Amino acid sequence: MDTRAALAVAAGKPLEVTTVQLEGPRAGEVMVEIKATGICHTDEFTLSGADPEGLFPAILGHEGAGVVVEVGAGVSSVKKGDHVIPLYTPECRQCPSCLSRKTNLCTAIRATQGQGVMPDGSSRFSIGGKKLHHYMGCSTFANFTVLPEIAVAKIREDAPFDKVCYVGCGVTTGIGAVINTAKVEPGAKAVVFGLGGIGLNVIQGLRLAGADMIIGVDLNNDKKPWGERFGMTHFVNAKDTGADLVAHLVNMTKTPADQIGGADYTFDCTGNVTVMRQALECSHRGWGVSVIIGVAGAGQEIATRPFQLVTGRVWKGTAFGGARGRTDVPKIVDWYMDGKIQIDPMITHTMPLSDINKGFELMHQGKSIRSVVVF
Ligand code: NAD
Ligand code: 022
Ligand code: ZN
């Protein structure tokens, strides 16, 4: 069949909105009509050519929501008409990683997903007979896409697609980092570096977890009201403190009873390796946990003195907020529908597919928190 899509023709070129061909689902696969998709940094990272693993031509996009329109042979967990969110981290519930209960990084289809093809090694997308690559196992910048059954989360039918698409990446990553990875407890003190689409979700995750002190750090004062809206209690502009940022943050967390100071939990939501070090070093001696969420550029390295770890600080990282997609994503959608978390104010722009390049431009200029394409 034909479907409208934004095609990434080559690195550094704008997306081309065009008609592509899509084959139906094979065994263990489902076809989904994408109703809405967010635009996230990784799409831009790949499109720019900075991603060494980026493949072209490809259909990008990994933050979608839609409806199952057809299922392949043997599919049993979803049926035609079900509302779903595609998962770039699938959940097979059978591989050693899923069975370990220690990680969300399912390995069932990992190799083929990275190669931009379906688990059987072939692509469902083509244009004029020429094969196109899938992207992060999702390819949500197309009105219809084909996904492995293990890479869709079934969600409730009253959830609005143009909002819950954001659960497909940003919301789950931020909230999951707090709940699954850091396991923040009530009364905790936390520092969040970078108040963008991920950092704001970390902040609302911290509020949900009952944190007492939520310090937001950014270079842009415009982010202060944004942070406050989701539960930030203190704001620090890193430009004002300069080299004293870590000492300043440690001081803020000191109490008469605790003159050591430092945050119980810190989160990097910038992807900047210097910030990652600051985040570790402003966490509390003896027990501070620092979680890296930001994805750094290719070849970047992190550094600290081993003393920082020897004295009990813990450096962690998280992918998709440690969430097991098919299990956890429907719950996060429920939290949104029950008013426990907010999504609507973070979606600052919506546009039709024909304007998708404007969404990339807004993200590039730092003018949006999230742009959503509505089909
Ligand atoms: P964003 O651009 O919306 O937000 C980044 C924020 O960081 C901005 O507000 C910017 O002003 C601020 N910032 C930049 N440099 C800073 C500095 N030196 N100190 C303090 N603040 C600084 O980006 P986003 O959508 O929130 O994504 C953040 C990161 O998370 C990206 O690297 C993205 O790739 C990554 N991410 C990771 C996962 C995962 O599973 N690990 C999932 C989604 C996104
Ligand atoms: C999503 N991300 C950033 C912005 N939006 C993002 C990028 C990469 C990962 C997670 C989220 C990530 C962390 C660890 C891995 N990935 C490796 C997982 C593994 O090896 O099992 C990652 C993922 C998917 C892909 C590449 C890297 C891909 O499909 N190409 C989850
Ligand atoms: Zn993303």
Coordinates of C-alpha atoms and ligand atoms in Angstrom, one line a residue:
M1 CA 0.0 0.0 0.0
D2 CA 0.9 3.7 -0.2
T3 CA 1.5 5.9 2.8
R4 CA 2.5 9.5 3.4
A5 CA 5.8 9.8 5.1
A6 CA 8.7 12.2 5.9
L7 CA 11.7 10.6 4.2
A8 CA 15.2 11.2 5.5
V9 CA 17.0 11.0 2.1
A10 CA 20.5 11.8 3.3
A11 CA 22.4 13.2 6.3
G12 CA 22.1 17.0 6.7
K13 CA 19.2 17.3 4.2
P14 CA 15.7 18.4 5.3
L15 CA 13.0 15.6 5.4
E16 CA 11.1 15.1 2.2
V17 CA 7.3 14.7 2.7
T18 CA 6.3 12.2 0.1
T19 CA 4.4 8.9 -0.7
V20 CA 6.2 5.7 0.1
Q21 CA 5.2 2.0 -0.2
L22 CA 4.6 -0.2 2.8
E23 CA 4.2 -4.0 2.8
G24 CA 1.8 -5.6 5.1
P25 CA 2.8 -7.3 8.4
R26 CA 4.5 -10.7 8.3
A27 CA 4.4 -13.3 11.1
G28 CA 4.7 -11.7 14.5
E29 CA 4.3 -8.2 13.1
V30 CA 1.6 -5.6 13.2
M31 CA 0.7 -2.7 11.0
V32 CA -0.2 0.5 12.9
E33 CA -1.9 3.7 11.6
I34 CA 0.2 6.4 13.3
K35 CA -2.1 9.2 14.5
A36 CA 0.5 11.5 16.1
T37 CA 4.3 11.6 16.6
G38 CA 6.6 13.7 18.7
I39 CA 9.9 15.0 17.3
C40 CA 12.8 14.2 19.6
H41 CA 16.5 15.0 19.7
T42 CA 17.6 11.6 18.5
D43 CA 15.7 12.1 15.3
E44 CA 17.7 15.4 14.8
F45 CA 21.0 13.7 15.9
T46 CA 20.5 11.0 13.2
L47 CA 19.3 13.4 10.5
S48 CA 22.2 15.8 11.0
G49 CA 24.7 13.0 10.2
A50 CA 26.3 13.2 13.7
D51 CA 25.1 9.7 14.5
P52 CA 27.7 7.3 13.3
E53 CA 25.1 4.5 13.2
G54 CA 22.6 6.6 11.2
L55 CA 21.4 4.9 8.0
F56 CA 19.9 6.5 4.9
P57 CA 17.4 6.7 3.3
A58 CA 15.2 6.1 6.3
I59 CA 11.9 6.8 7.9
L60 CA 12.8 8.4 11.2
G61 CA 10.6 9.0 14.3
H62 CA 10.3 7.0 17.5
E63 CA 7.7 8.8 19.7
G64 CA 4.3 7.8 18.2
A65 CA 0.8 6.6 19.0
G66 CA -1.8 5.0 16.8
V67 CA -4.2 2.2 16.0
V68 CA -3.5 -1.4 14.9
V69 CA -5.0 -1.9 11.4
E70 CA -3.7 -5.4 10.6
V71 CA -1.9 -8.2 12.4
G72 CA 0.4 -10.9 10.9
A73 CA 0.2 -14.6 11.6
G74 CA 0.6 -15.7 15.2
V75 CA 0.1 -12.3 16.7
S76 CA -1.9 -12.8 19.9
S77 CA -1.3 -9.8 22.3
V78 CA -2.9 -7.2 20.2
K79 CA -5.7 -7.1 17.6
K80 CA -7.1 -4.8 14.9
G81 CA -8.5 -1.6 16.5
D82 CA -6.3 -1.7 19.6
H83 CA -4.6 1.6 20.5
V84 CA -0.9 1.3 20.8
I85 CA 2.4 3.1 21.4
P86 CA 5.5 1.9 19.5
L87 CA 8.5 0.9 21.6
Y88 CA 12.1 1.5 20.6
T89 CA 12.9 -0.6 23.6
P90 CA 10.8 -3.8 23.0
E91 CA 9.8 -6.2 25.7
C92 CA 9.8 -9.9 24.6
R93 CA 9.5 -11.3 28.2
Q94 CA 11.6 -14.3 27.0
C95 CA 15.2 -13.2 26.4
P96 CA 17.9 -13.4 29.2
S97 CA 17.6 -9.7 29.7
C98 CA 13.8 -9.6 30.1
L99 CA 14.0 -12.8 32.3
S100 CA 16.8 -11.3 34.5
R101 CA 14.4 -8.7 35.9
K102 CA 17.5 -6.5 36.2
T103 CA 17.3 -4.5 33.0
N104 CA 14.7 -3.3 30.4
L105 CA 17.2 -3.7 27.5
C106 CA 15.5 -6.6 25.7
T107 CA 17.8 -8.2 23.3
A108 CA 15.3 -10.2 21.2
I109 CA 15.5 -8.0 18.1
R110 CA 18.4 -5.7 19.0
A111 CA 20.7 -6.6 16.1
T112 CA 18.2 -6.1 13.3
Q113 CA 16.7 -3.0 14.9
G114 CA 20.2 -1.3 14.8
Q115 CA 20.5 -2.3 11.1
G116 CA 17.2 -0.6 10.2
V117 CA 15.4 -3.7 9.3
M118 CA 12.6 -5.9 10.7
P119 CA 13.6 -9.1 12.7
D120 CA 13.6 -11.2 9.5
G121 CA 16.2 -9.0 8.0
S122 CA 14.0 -7.2 5.5
S123 CA 12.4 -3.8 5.3
R124 CA 8.6 -3.1 4.8
F125 CA 9.2 0.4 3.4
S126 CA 10.3 1.2 -0.1
I127 CA 10.0 4.0 -2.7
G128 CA 9.9 3.3 -6.4
G129 CA 11.2 -0.2 -5.7
K130 CA 14.2 1.1 -3.6
K131 CA 14.4 -0.2 0.0
L132 CA 14.1 2.3 2.9
H133 CA 15.5 1.8 6.4
H134 CA 13.3 1.5 9.5
Y135 CA 14.5 3.6 12.4
M136 CA 14.8 2.6 16.1
G137 CA 12.3 -0.2 15.2
C138 CA 9.5 2.5 15.1
S139 CA 9.5 4.8 12.0
T140 CA 6.7 7.0 13.3
F141 CA 7.2 9.7 10.7
A142 CA 4.9 7.8 8.4
N143 CA 1.1 7.6 8.5
F144 CA 1.3 3.8 8.6
T145 CA 4.2 1.7 9.8
V146 CA 4.9 -2.0 10.6
L147 CA 6.3 -3.1 14.0
P148 CA 7.2 -6.3 15.7
E149 CA 4.4 -7.4 18.1
I150 CA 6.9 -7.2 21.0
A151 CA 7.5 -3.5 20.2
V152 CA 4.0 -2.2 20.8
A153 CA 2.3 -1.3 24.1
K154 CA -1.5 -1.6 24.2
I155 CA -3.0 1.5 25.8
R156 CA -6.5 2.6 26.8
E157 CA -8.7 3.9 24.0
D158 CA -9.8 7.2 25.6
A159 CA -6.2 8.5 25.7
P160 CA -5.6 11.3 23.2
F161 CA -3.0 10.3 20.6
D162 CA -1.6 13.9 20.2
K163 CA -0.6 13.9 23.9
V164 CA 0.2 10.3 24.8
C165 CA 2.6 9.9 21.8
Y166 CA 5.1 11.7 24.1
V167 CA 4.9 8.7 26.5
G168 CA 6.7 6.8 23.7
C169 CA 9.9 8.6 24.6
G170 CA 10.2 11.8 26.7
V171 CA 7.6 11.2 29.4
T172 CA 8.6 7.6 30.2
T173 CA 12.3 8.4 30.0
G174 CA 12.1 11.3 32.6
I175 CA 9.6 9.8 35.0
G176 CA 11.1 6.3 34.6
A177 CA 14.6 7.6 35.5
V178 CA 13.2 8.8 38.8
I179 CA 11.1 5.8 39.7
N180 CA 12.8 2.8 38.0
T181 CA 16.5 3.8 37.9
A182 CA 17.1 6.1 40.8
K183 CA 14.2 4.7 42.9
V184 CA 13.7 8.1 44.7
E185 CA 12.1 8.0 48.1
P186 CA 9.8 10.6 49.8
G187 CA 11.7 13.5 51.4
A188 CA 14.7 13.2 49.0
K189 CA 16.8 16.2 47.7
A190 CA 17.5 16.2 44.0
V191 CA 19.2 18.2 41.3
V192 CA 18.1 18.2 37.6
F193 CA 20.5 19.5 35.0
G194 CA 18.8 20.7 31.8
L195 CA 15.2 21.7 31.9
G196 CA 14.1 20.6 28.4
G197 CA 11.6 17.9 27.4
I198 CA 13.4 15.3 29.5
G199 CA 14.4 17.4 32.5
L200 CA 10.8 18.6 33.0
N201 CA 9.6 15.1 33.1
V202 CA 12.3 14.2 35.6
I203 CA 11.0 17.1 37.8
Q204 CA 7.4 15.8 37.6
G205 CA 8.6 12.3 38.4
L206 CA 10.4 13.7 41.5
R207 CA 7.2 15.4 42.6
L208 CA 5.3 12.2 42.1
A209 CA 8.0 10.3 44.2
G210 CA 7.6 12.9 47.0
A211 CA 11.0 14.6 46.8
D212 CA 11.3 17.6 49.1
M213 CA 13.9 19.7 47.4
I214 CA 14.0 19.8 43.6
I215 CA 16.8 22.0 42.3
G216 CA 16.7 22.7 38.5
V217 CA 19.9 23.9 36.7
D218 CA 19.9 25.4 33.2
L219 CA 21.8 28.1 31.3
N220 CA 18.5 29.8 30.3
N221 CA 16.4 31.8 32.8
D222 CA 13.3 31.3 30.6
K223 CA 13.3 27.7 31.9
K224 CA 12.7 28.8 35.5
P225 CA 8.9 29.2 35.1
W226 CA 8.8 25.9 33.2
G227 CA 10.5 24.0 36.0
E228 CA 8.3 25.6 38.7
R229 CA 5.2 24.5 36.8
F230 CA 6.1 20.8 37.3
G231 CA 7.4 20.9 40.9
M232 CA 10.9 22.5 40.8
T233 CA 11.5 24.2 44.2
H234 CA 14.8 26.1 43.4
F235 CA 16.5 27.3 40.2
V236 CA 20.2 27.8 39.5
N237 CA 21.5 29.4 36.3
A238 CA 24.9 27.7 35.8
K239 CA 26.1 30.9 34.0
D240 CA 25.8 32.8 37.3
T241 CA 27.8 30.4 39.4
G242 CA 30.5 29.6 36.8
A243 CA 33.2 27.2 38.1
D244 CA 31.6 27.3 41.6
L245 CA 28.4 25.4 40.5
V246 CA 29.1 22.2 42.3
A247 CA 30.1 24.0 45.6
H248 CA 27.0 26.2 45.2
L249 CA 24.7 23.2 44.8
V250 CA 26.3 21.3 47.7
N251 CA 25.8 24.5 49.9
M252 CA 22.1 24.7 49.0
T253 CA 21.5 21.2 50.2
K254 CA 23.3 21.6 53.6
T255 CA 21.3 21.7 56.8
P256 CA 22.3 22.5 60.4
A257 CA 22.3 18.7 61.0
D258 CA 24.2 17.8 57.8
Q259 CA 27.2 20.1 57.1
I260 CA 28.5 17.7 54.4
G261 CA 25.8 18.6 51.9
G262 CA 25.0 17.2 48.5
A263 CA 21.9 15.9 46.8
D264 CA 20.5 12.4 47.3
Y265 CA 19.8 12.1 43.6
T266 CA 21.0 14.0 40.5
F267 CA 20.1 13.7 36.9
D268 CA 21.9 14.8 33.7
C269 CA 19.4 15.7 31.1
T270 CA 21.8 17.7 28.8
G271 CA 24.0 15.1 27.1
N272 CA 27.0 17.3 28.0
V273 CA 29.9 15.3 29.6
T274 CA 31.1 18.3 31.7
V275 CA 27.6 18.5 33.2
M276 CA 27.6 14.7 33.9
R277 CA 30.7 15.2 36.0
Q278 CA 29.1 18.2 37.9
A279 CA 26.0 16.0 38.5
L280 CA 28.0 13.2 40.0
E281 CA 30.1 15.5 42.2
C282 CA 27.2 17.5 43.7
S283 CA 25.6 14.3 44.9
H284 CA 26.0 13.4 48.6
R285 CA 29.2 11.8 49.9
G286 CA 28.4 8.2 51.0
W287 CA 25.1 7.6 49.1
G288 CA 24.5 10.1 46.3
V289 CA 23.2 8.5 43.1
S290 CA 23.7 10.3 39.8
V291 CA 21.8 9.2 36.7
I292 CA 23.0 9.9 33.2
I293 CA 20.0 10.3 30.8
G294 CA 21.5 12.7 28.2
V295 CA 23.0 11.0 25.1
A296 CA 26.5 12.5 24.5
G297 CA 28.0 13.0 21.0
A298 CA 29.9 10.2 19.4
G299 CA 33.3 9.6 20.9
Q300 CA 32.7 11.7 24.0
E301 CA 34.1 10.4 27.4
I302 CA 33.2 11.1 31.0
A303 CA 35.8 11.8 33.7
T304 CA 35.9 12.2 37.5
R305 CA 38.4 11.4 40.3
P306 CA 38.0 7.8 41.5
F307 CA 37.8 9.3 45.0
Q308 CA 34.3 10.5 44.1
L309 CA 33.1 6.9 43.8
V310 CA 35.3 5.5 46.5
T311 CA 33.5 7.8 48.9
G312 CA 30.2 6.2 48.0
R313 CA 28.7 8.2 45.1
V314 CA 27.1 6.0 42.4
W315 CA 27.1 6.7 38.7
K316 CA 24.3 5.2 36.7
G317 CA 22.8 5.5 33.3
T318 CA 19.3 4.8 31.9
A319 CA 17.7 4.0 28.6
F320 CA 14.0 4.7 28.2
G321 CA 13.8 5.4 31.9
G322 CA 14.4 1.7 32.7
A323 CA 10.8 1.1 31.6
R324 CA 9.6 -2.3 30.4
G325 CA 7.5 -0.9 27.6
R326 CA 4.6 -3.3 27.3
T327 CA 4.2 -3.4 31.0
D328 CA 5.0 0.2 32.1
V329 CA 3.8 2.4 29.2
P330 CA 0.1 1.6 29.7
K331 CA 0.5 2.5 33.4
I332 CA 2.0 5.9 32.5
V333 CA -0.8 6.6 30.1
D334 CA -3.2 5.8 33.0
W335 CA -1.3 8.2 35.3
Y336 CA -1.8 10.9 32.7
M337 CA -5.5 10.1 32.3
D338 CA -5.9 10.1 36.1
G339 CA -4.3 13.5 36.4
K340 CA -1.3 12.3 38.3
I341 CA 1.1 13.6 35.7
Q342 CA 0.9 16.4 33.1
I343 CA 1.7 16.3 29.4
D344 CA -0.4 18.9 27.7
P345 CA 1.6 22.1 28.7
M346 CA 4.8 20.5 27.5
I347 CA 3.5 20.1 23.9
T348 CA 4.2 23.6 22.8
H349 CA 3.7 23.1 19.1
T350 CA 1.6 20.9 16.8
M351 CA 1.8 20.7 13.0
P352 CA 0.7 18.6 10.1
L353 CA 3.3 16.2 8.5
S354 CA 3.8 18.7 5.7
D355 CA 5.4 21.1 8.3
I356 CA 7.6 18.6 10.0
N357 CA 10.8 20.4 9.1
K358 CA 9.5 23.5 11.0
G359 CA 9.3 21.2 14.1
F360 CA 13.0 20.3 13.7
E361 CA 13.8 24.0 13.3
L362 CA 11.9 24.9 16.5
M363 CA 13.8 22.2 18.4
H364 CA 17.1 23.4 17.0
Q365 CA 16.4 26.9 18.1
G366 CA 15.4 25.8 21.6
K367 CA 11.9 27.4 21.0
S368 CA 9.9 24.3 21.7
I369 CA 9.7 21.8 24.6
R370 CA 7.9 19.3 22.3
S371 CA 6.5 19.5 18.8
V372 CA 4.0 16.9 17.8
V373 CA 3.0 16.0 14.2
V374 CA -0.7 15.1 13.9
F375 CA -1.6 13.0 10.9
Ligands
NAD1 P1 16.4 19.8 25.3 O1 17.3 20.4 24.3 O2 15.0 20.1 25.2 O3 16.9 20.2 26.8 C1 18.2 20.4 27.1 C2 18.3 21.5 28.2 O4 19.6 21.5 28.7 C3 18.0 22.9 27.6 O5 17.1 23.6 28.4 C4 19.4 23.6 27.7 O6 19.3 25.0 27.9 C5 20.0 22.9 28.9 N1 21.5 22.9 28.9 C6 22.3 22.8 27.9 N2 23.6 22.9 28.3 C7 23.6 23.0 29.7 C8 24.5 23.1 30.7 N3 25.8 23.1 30.4 N4 24.1 23.2 32.0 C9 22.8 23.2 32.3 N5 21.8 23.1 31.3 C10 22.2 23.0 30.1 O7 16.7 18.2 25.3 P2 15.8 17.1 25.8 O8 14.7 16.7 24.8 O9 15.3 17.4 27.2 O10 16.8 15.9 25.9 C11 17.9 15.9 26.8 C12 18.9 14.7 26.5 O11 18.2 13.5 26.9 C13 19.3 14.6 25.1 O12 20.7 14.3 25.1 C14 18.6 13.4 24.6 O13 19.2 12.7 23.5 C15 18.5 12.6 25.8 N6 17.5 11.4 25.9 C16 17.9 10.3 26.4 C17 17.0 9.2 26.5 C18 17.5 7.9 27.2 O14 16.7 6.9 27.1 N7 18.6 7.9 27.9 C19 15.7 9.3 26.0 C20 15.3 10.6 25.5 C21 16.2 11.6 25.4
022_2 C1 15.7 8.5 22.6 N1 17.0 8.4 22.9 C2 17.5 9.6 22.9 C3 16.5 10.5 22.6 N2 15.4 9.7 22.4 C4 17.7 7.2 23.2 C5 18.8 6.9 22.5 C6 19.5 5.7 22.7 C7 19.1 4.9 23.8 C8 18.0 5.2 24.5 C9 17.2 6.4 24.2 C10 19.9 3.7 24.1 C11 20.5 3.5 25.3 C12 21.1 2.3 25.2 C13 20.9 1.8 23.9 N3 20.1 2.7 23.2 C14 21.3 0.5 23.4 C15 20.3 -0.6 23.7 C16 20.8 -2.0 23.5 O1 21.9 -2.1 23.0 O2 20.1 -2.9 23.8 C17 19.6 2.5 21.9 C18 18.3 2.1 21.7 C19 17.9 1.9 20.4 C20 18.7 2.1 19.3 C21 20.0 2.5 19.5 C22 20.5 2.7 20.9 C23 18.2 1.9 17.9 O3 17.2 1.4 17.7 N4 19.0 2.3 16.9 C24 17.4 1.8 22.8
ZN3 ZN 13.5 10.3 22.0

